[in-house]
CSV table of C-alpha atoms in Angstrom, one decimal:
chain,number,residue,atom,x,y,z
D,1,UNK,CA,66.1,-50.3,-11.1
D,2,UNK,CA,63.4,-49.4,-13.5
D,3,UNK,CA,60.1,-51.2,-13.6
D,4,UNK,CA,58.8,-52.4,-17.0
D,5,UNK,CA,55.3,-52.2,-15.7
D,6,UNK,CA,53.1,-49.5,-17.2
D,7,UNK,CA,51.8,-47.2,-14.4
D,8,UNK,CA,48.0,-47.2,-14.0
D,9,UNK,CA,46.7,-43.6,-14.2
D,10,UNK,CA,44.8,-42.4,-11.2
D,11,UNK,CA,42.2,-40.8,-13.4
D,12,UNK,CA,40.8,-41.8,-16.8
D,13,UNK,CA,39.2,-39.3,-19.1
D,14,UNK,CA,35.6,-39.9,-19.9
D,15,UNK,CA,32.8,-38.0,-21.5
D,16,UNK,CA,29.4,-37.5,-20.1
D,17,UNK,CA,26.1,-37.5,-22.1
D,18,UNK,CA,26.7,-33.9,-23.1
D,19,UNK,CA,30.1,-34.8,-24.5
D,20,UNK,CA,31.9,-32.4,-22.1
D,21,UNK,CA,35.2,-33.8,-20.7
D,22,UNK,CA,35.3,-34.8,-17.1
D,23,UNK,CA,37.6,-36.9,-15.0
D,24,UNK,CA,36.8,-40.0,-13.1
D,25,UNK,CA,38.8,-42.4,-10.9
D,26,UNK,CA,40.3,-45.2,-12.9
D,27,UNK,CA,38.5,-48.5,-12.5
D,28,UNK,CA,41.2,-50.3,-10.4
D,29,UNK,CA,41.6,-47.3,-8.1
D,30,UNK,CA,37.8,-47.0,-7.8
D,31,UNK,CA,37.6,-50.7,-6.8
D,32,UNK,CA,40.3,-50.4,-4.1
D,33,UNK,CA,38.7,-47.2,-2.7
D,34,UNK,CA,35.3,-48.9,-2.6
D,35,UNK,CA,36.8,-51.9,-0.8
D,36,UNK,CA,38.8,-49.8,1.7
D,37,UNK,CA,35.7,-47.5,2.2
D,38,UNK,CA,33.6,-50.3,3.7
D,39,UNK,CA,33.4,-50.0,7.4
D,40,UNK,CA,36.0,-52.2,9.2
D,41,UNK,CA,37.7,-53.5,6.0
D,42,UNK,CA,40.8,-51.2,6.3
D,43,UNK,CA,41.1,-52.0,10.0
D,44,UNK,CA,40.8,-55.8,9.4
D,45,UNK,CA,43.3,-55.6,6.5
D,46,UNK,CA,45.7,-53.5,8.5
D,47,UNK,CA,45.6,-55.9,11.4
D,48,UNK,CA,46.3,-58.8,9.2
D,49,UNK,CA,49.4,-57.0,8.0
D,50,UNK,CA,50.9,-57.8,11.4
D,51,UNK,CA,50.9,-61.5,10.6
D,52,UNK,CA,48.7,-64.6,10.7
D,53,UNK,CA,46.0,-64.4,13.4
D,54,UNK,CA,43.2,-66.6,14.7
D,55,UNK,CA,39.6,-65.3,14.3
D,56,UNK,CA,39.1,-64.9,18.1
D,57,UNK,CA,42.4,-63.0,18.5
D,58,UNK,CA,41.5,-60.8,15.5
D,59,UNK,CA,38.1,-60.0,17.0
D,60,UNK,CA,39.7,-59.1,20.4
D,61,UNK,CA,42.2,-56.8,18.7
D,62,UNK,CA,39.5,-54.7,17.0
D,63,UNK,CA,37.3,-53.1,19.6
D,64,UNK,CA,33.7,-52.6,18.5
D,65,UNK,CA,33.6,-55.1,15.6
D,66,UNK,CA,31.0,-57.9,15.9
D,67,UNK,CA,31.4,-61.5,14.7
D,68,UNK,CA,29.1,-61.1,11.7
D,69,UNK,CA,30.9,-58.1,10.3
D,70,UNK,CA,34.3,-59.5,10.9
D,71,UNK,CA,33.4,-62.7,9.2
D,72,UNK,CA,31.9,-60.8,6.2
D,73,UNK,CA,35.1,-58.7,5.8
D,74,UNK,CA,37.3,-61.8,6.1
D,75,UNK,CA,35.2,-63.8,3.6
D,76,UNK,CA,35.5,-60.9,1.1
D,77,UNK,CA,39.3,-60.6,1.5
D,78,UNK,CA,39.6,-64.4,1.0
D,79,UNK,CA,37.3,-64.3,-2.0
D,80,UNK,CA,39.4,-61.6,-3.6
D,81,UNK,CA,42.6,-63.6,-3.0
D,82,UNK,CA,43.9,-61.1,-0.6
D,83,UNK,CA,43.9,-63.4,2.5
D,84,UNK,CA,43.9,-67.1,3.2
D,85,UNK,CA,41.7,-69.0,5.6
D,86,UNK,CA,43.1,-72.1,7.3
D,87,UNK,CA,41.1,-74.4,9.6
D,88,UNK,CA,43.1,-75.9,12.4
D,89,UNK,CA,41.7,-79.3,13.3
D,90,UNK,CA,42.1,-79.0,17.1
D,91,UNK,CA,39.7,-78.9,20.0
D,92,UNK,CA,38.2,-76.4,19.7
D,93,UNK,CA,38.6,-76.0,16.0
D,94,UNK,CA,40.4,-72.7,15.2
D,95,UNK,CA,40.5,-70.7,12.1
D,96,UNK,CA,43.6,-68.7,11.1
D,97,UNK,CA,43.7,-65.9,8.6
D,98,UNK,CA,46.8,-64.5,6.9
D,99,UNK,CA,47.4,-62.1,4.0
D,100,UNK,CA,48.5,-63.5,0.7
D,101,UNK,CA,51.3,-61.8,-1.3
D,102,UNK,CA,48.6,-59.9,-3.2
D,103,UNK,CA,47.1,-58.7,0.1
D,104,UNK,CA,50.4,-57.6,1.5
D,105,UNK,CA,51.4,-55.8,-1.7
D,106,UNK,CA,49.2,-52.8,-0.7
D,107,UNK,CA,51.4,-52.0,2.3
D,108,UNK,CA,53.7,-49.4,0.6
D,109,UNK,CA,50.7,-47.6,-0.7
D,110,UNK,CA,49.0,-47.6,2.7
D,111,UNK,CA,52.2,-46.5,4.4
D,112,UNK,CA,52.3,-43.5,2.0
D,113,UNK,CA,48.7,-42.8,2.7
D,114,UNK,CA,49.3,-42.8,6.4
D,115,UNK,CA,52.2,-40.4,6.0
D,116,UNK,CA,50.0,-38.1,4.0
D,117,UNK,CA,47.3,-38.2,6.6
D,118,UNK,CA,49.7,-37.3,9.4
D,119,UNK,CA,51.0,-34.4,7.4
D,120,UNK,CA,47.7,-33.1,6.0
D,121,UNK,CA,44.9,-34.1,8.3
D,122,UNK,CA,46.2,-33.0,11.7
């Protein structure tokens, strides 16, 4: 089955101030690399790929992350529409996070990146 979507190029040609050609990452790729490059973002995102999880369980599953950083990363993922935040009105109140369809859509790319890393970085 062919996709009708136009592929986004990895690199976009640009010209610097001296008008010499150079290559730069395309804007969408640059954005995702910046997001994944933030400390803990990839780990949090990857952990959420395993399914919905409560904040406290998520914190326990990521050794070394503190509450403030975990909360910042989750707030960012929610703000970008990549994850949802659901408050469970219980005693004590619990907060559950889950990836949206958009947030889960990166999985094939991350799987390929992981395969590449195993093959080339070991």
